[in-house]
């Protein structure tokens, strides 16, 4: 290869365009994603905080209520058969469980017709269940309402996008439409996430309460059967 050929190759290499380095797409943090949702993200955040608080607060209460003393009814039976009513009442108050409150009410009605005792026990049981289910309505409302708020963000985001497109006229750009859709999708995702979490939390707590209710029914039936037993 002669000198002229080498020089021509060098000039050709020099004249080749430089390839620009491909830029990596910018990452999007959770905070930035939340800000794109607009003001509708505020009620969603509030609902999510309330749902989390209610879940853990109720879970702690239900766990305490679910504690069961296997010897409780045997002790109550012995006290009643021995005529130690005060000791039986003291044991119920020391247990501090829904079923012990029911039994305590039943003991205070001893000597009355069995139907009156049963009604008193059932009334206390209903009150105890209502106490355990405190805040459940808020969880259910969050599970149903959060997705609706997200869908509202979808509608407002689309309205904003087409409004901006209409005002832009001939200068309309795809970014005007994409920004509105971006907001719409963000609120929808956030609403669905909050709603799904609240729904699972609600169903989980309901299942826990059902377990406590089963224990209460078992103890109350055992108590009534004990009162119907002949004295030895």
mmCIF file of C-alpha atoms in Angstrom, residues 64-200:
data_model
loop_
_atom_site.group_PDB
_atom_site.id
_atom_site.type_symbol
_atom_site.label_atom_id
_atom_site.label_comp_id
_atom_site.label_asym_id
_atom_site.label_seq_id
_atom_site.Cartn_x
_atom_site.Cartn_y
_atom_site.Cartn_z
ATOM 1 C CA UNK A 64 -55.649 -10.005 73.359
ATOM 2 C CA UNK A 65 -59.305 -10.979 73.024
ATOM 3 C CA UNK A 66 -58.388 -14.290 71.385
ATOM 4 C CA UNK A 67 -56.363 -15.500 74.362
ATOM 5 C CA UNK A 68 -58.054 -18.537 75.867
ATOM 6 C CA UNK A 69 -57.643 -20.101 79.293
ATOM 7 C CA UNK A 70 -58.371 -23.804 78.983
ATOM 8 C CA UNK A 71 -59.026 -24.098 82.737
ATOM 9 C CA UNK A 72 -61.315 -21.075 82.947
ATOM 10 C CA UNK A 73 -64.631 -22.901 82.640
ATOM 11 C CA UNK A 74 -63.542 -25.667 85.015
ATOM 12 C CA UNK A 75 -62.722 -23.080 87.667
ATOM 13 C CA UNK A 76 -66.030 -21.281 87.087
ATOM 14 C CA UNK A 77 -67.882 -24.587 87.419
ATOM 15 C CA UNK A 78 -66.148 -25.441 90.687
ATOM 16 C CA UNK A 79 -66.793 -21.985 92.147
ATOM 17 C CA UNK A 80 -70.502 -22.041 91.246
ATOM 18 C CA UNK A 81 -71.054 -25.561 92.532
ATOM 19 C CA UNK A 82 -69.293 -24.622 95.764
ATOM 20 C CA UNK A 83 -71.352 -21.464 96.079
ATOM 21 C CA UNK A 84 -68.345 -19.164 95.700
ATOM 22 C CA UNK A 85 -70.058 -16.615 93.459
ATOM 23 C CA UNK A 86 -67.704 -13.785 94.437
ATOM 24 C CA UNK A 87 -64.674 -15.882 93.481
ATOM 25 C CA UNK A 88 -66.244 -16.711 90.120
ATOM 26 C CA UNK A 89 -66.921 -13.009 89.442
ATOM 27 C CA UNK A 90 -63.386 -12.091 90.460
ATOM 28 C CA UNK A 91 -61.986 -14.689 88.054
ATOM 29 C CA UNK A 92 -64.081 -13.294 85.205
ATOM 30 C CA UNK A 93 -62.914 -9.738 85.884
ATOM 31 C CA UNK A 94 -59.284 -10.844 86.065
ATOM 32 C CA UNK A 95 -59.475 -12.636 82.693
ATOM 33 C CA UNK A 96 -60.531 -9.495 80.777
ATOM 34 C CA UNK A 97 -61.660 -11.385 77.675
ATOM 35 C CA UNK A 98 -64.948 -11.147 75.752
ATOM 36 C CA UNK A 99 -66.120 -14.565 76.862
ATOM 37 C CA UNK A 100 -65.243 -13.865 80.511
ATOM 38 C CA UNK A 101 -67.363 -10.700 80.351
ATOM 39 C CA UNK A 102 -70.237 -12.780 79.010
ATOM 40 C CA UNK A 103 -69.870 -15.363 81.760
ATOM 41 C CA UNK A 104 -69.652 -12.606 84.371
ATOM 42 C CA UNK A 105 -72.967 -11.179 83.187
ATOM 43 C CA UNK A 106 -74.518 -14.625 83.292
ATOM 44 C CA UNK A 107 -73.309 -15.224 86.846
ATOM 45 C CA UNK A 108 -74.909 -11.972 87.988
ATOM 46 C CA UNK A 109 -78.233 -13.282 86.630
ATOM 47 C CA UNK A 110 -78.101 -16.583 88.520
ATOM 48 C CA UNK A 111 -81.427 -17.403 90.174
ATOM 49 C CA UNK A 112 -83.462 -15.929 87.345
ATOM 50 C CA UNK A 113 -85.144 -17.939 84.555
ATOM 51 C CA UNK A 114 -82.695 -19.568 82.172
ATOM 52 C CA UNK A 115 -84.047 -17.560 79.260
ATOM 53 C CA UNK A 116 -83.202 -14.311 81.070
ATOM 54 C CA UNK A 117 -79.680 -15.541 81.738
ATOM 55 C CA UNK A 118 -79.240 -16.519 78.080
ATOM 56 C CA UNK A 119 -80.516 -13.157 76.821
ATOM 57 C CA UNK A 120 -78.170 -11.289 79.155
ATOM 58 C CA UNK A 121 -75.196 -13.359 77.982
ATOM 59 C CA UNK A 122 -76.075 -12.849 74.311
ATOM 60 C CA UNK A 123 -76.485 -9.098 74.755
ATOM 61 C CA UNK A 124 -73.025 -8.786 76.277
ATOM 62 C CA UNK A 125 -71.660 -10.958 73.482
ATOM 63 C CA UNK A 126 -73.084 -8.618 70.856
ATOM 64 C CA UNK A 127 -71.525 -5.625 72.594
ATOM 65 C CA UNK A 128 -68.149 -7.361 72.761
ATOM 66 C CA UNK A 129 -68.245 -8.157 69.051
ATOM 67 C CA UNK A 130 -69.126 -4.534 68.279
ATOM 68 C CA UNK A 131 -66.093 -3.423 70.294
ATOM 69 C CA UNK A 132 -63.829 -5.757 68.338
ATOM 70 C CA UNK A 133 -65.184 -4.506 65.007
ATOM 71 C CA UNK A 134 -64.578 -0.851 65.828
ATOM 72 C CA UNK A 135 -63.014 0.843 62.808
ATOM 73 C CA UNK A 136 -63.966 -1.920 60.379
ATOM 74 C CA UNK A 137 -66.366 0.393 58.549
ATOM 75 C CA UNK A 138 -63.474 2.762 57.839
ATOM 76 C CA UNK A 139 -61.439 -0.079 56.356
ATOM 77 C CA UNK A 140 -64.365 -1.140 54.191
ATOM 78 C CA UNK A 141 -64.893 2.455 53.063
ATOM 79 C CA UNK A 142 -61.213 2.761 52.157
ATOM 80 C CA UNK A 143 -61.297 -0.493 50.208
ATOM 81 C CA UNK A 144 -64.224 0.775 48.124
ATOM 82 C CA UNK A 145 -63.451 4.497 48.035
ATOM 83 C CA UNK A 146 -59.724 4.559 47.228
ATOM 84 C CA UNK A 147 -60.113 3.021 43.737
ATOM 85 C CA UNK A 148 -62.941 5.469 43.026
ATOM 86 C CA UNK A 149 -60.689 8.382 43.947
ATOM 87 C CA UNK A 150 -58.071 6.909 41.635
ATOM 88 C CA UNK A 151 -60.601 6.709 38.810
ATOM 89 C CA UNK A 152 -61.559 10.324 39.489
ATOM 90 C CA UNK A 153 -57.907 11.205 38.960
ATOM 91 C CA UNK A 154 -58.037 9.312 35.687
ATOM 92 C CA UNK A 155 -60.975 11.358 34.456
ATOM 93 C CA UNK A 156 -59.537 14.703 35.576
ATOM 94 C CA UNK A 157 -56.165 13.833 34.048
ATOM 95 C CA UNK A 158 -57.720 13.011 30.683
ATOM 96 C CA UNK A 159 -59.847 16.170 30.764
ATOM 97 C CA UNK A 160 -56.738 18.203 31.496
ATOM 98 C CA UNK A 161 -54.825 16.536 28.668
ATOM 99 C CA UNK A 162 -57.457 17.196 26.009
ATOM 100 C CA UNK A 163 -58.061 20.713 27.333
ATOM 101 C CA UNK A 164 -54.366 21.525 26.936
ATOM 102 C CA UNK A 165 -54.374 19.975 23.471
ATOM 103 C CA UNK A 166 -57.359 22.082 22.436
ATOM 104 C CA UNK A 167 -55.809 25.302 23.717
ATOM 105 C CA UNK A 168 -52.489 24.555 22.023
ATOM 106 C CA UNK A 169 -54.117 24.520 18.602
ATOM 107 C CA UNK A 170 -51.592 23.995 15.851
ATOM 108 C CA UNK A 171 -48.787 23.994 18.397
ATOM 109 C CA UNK A 172 -50.174 20.860 20.064
ATOM 110 C CA UNK A 173 -47.485 18.417 21.077
ATOM 111 C CA UNK A 174 -47.600 14.814 22.188
ATOM 112 C CA UNK A 175 -46.119 15.833 25.556
ATOM 113 C CA UNK A 176 -49.305 17.739 26.381
ATOM 114 C CA UNK A 177 -51.348 14.557 26.042
ATOM 115 C CA UNK A 178 -48.795 12.311 27.714
ATOM 116 C CA UNK A 179 -48.550 14.479 30.846
ATOM 117 C CA UNK A 180 -52.301 14.252 31.432
ATOM 118 C CA UNK A 181 -52.340 10.507 30.862
ATOM 119 C CA UNK A 182 -49.345 10.224 33.195
ATOM 120 C CA UNK A 183 -51.318 11.860 35.997
ATOM 121 C CA UNK A 184 -54.350 9.722 35.247
ATOM 122 C CA UNK A 185 -52.439 6.455 35.424
ATOM 123 C CA UNK A 186 -50.588 7.494 38.578
ATOM 124 C CA UNK A 187 -53.749 8.185 40.577
ATOM 125 C CA UNK A 188 -55.378 5.013 39.291
ATOM 126 C CA UNK A 189 -52.459 2.862 40.382
ATOM 127 C CA UNK A 190 -52.288 4.560 43.776
ATOM 128 C CA UNK A 191 -56.027 4.165 44.344
ATOM 129 C CA UNK A 192 -55.952 0.488 43.433
ATOM 130 C CA UNK A 193 -52.972 -0.190 45.693
ATOM 131 C CA UNK A 194 -54.607 1.486 48.694
ATOM 132 C CA UNK A 195 -57.946 -0.204 47.999
ATOM 133 C CA UNK A 196 -56.444 -3.677 47.620
ATOM 134 C CA UNK A 197 -54.408 -3.370 50.822
ATOM 135 C CA UNK A 198 -57.466 -2.137 52.757
ATOM 136 C CA UNK A 199 -59.610 -4.955 51.384
ATOM 137 C CA UNK A 200 -57.158 -7.682 52.409
#
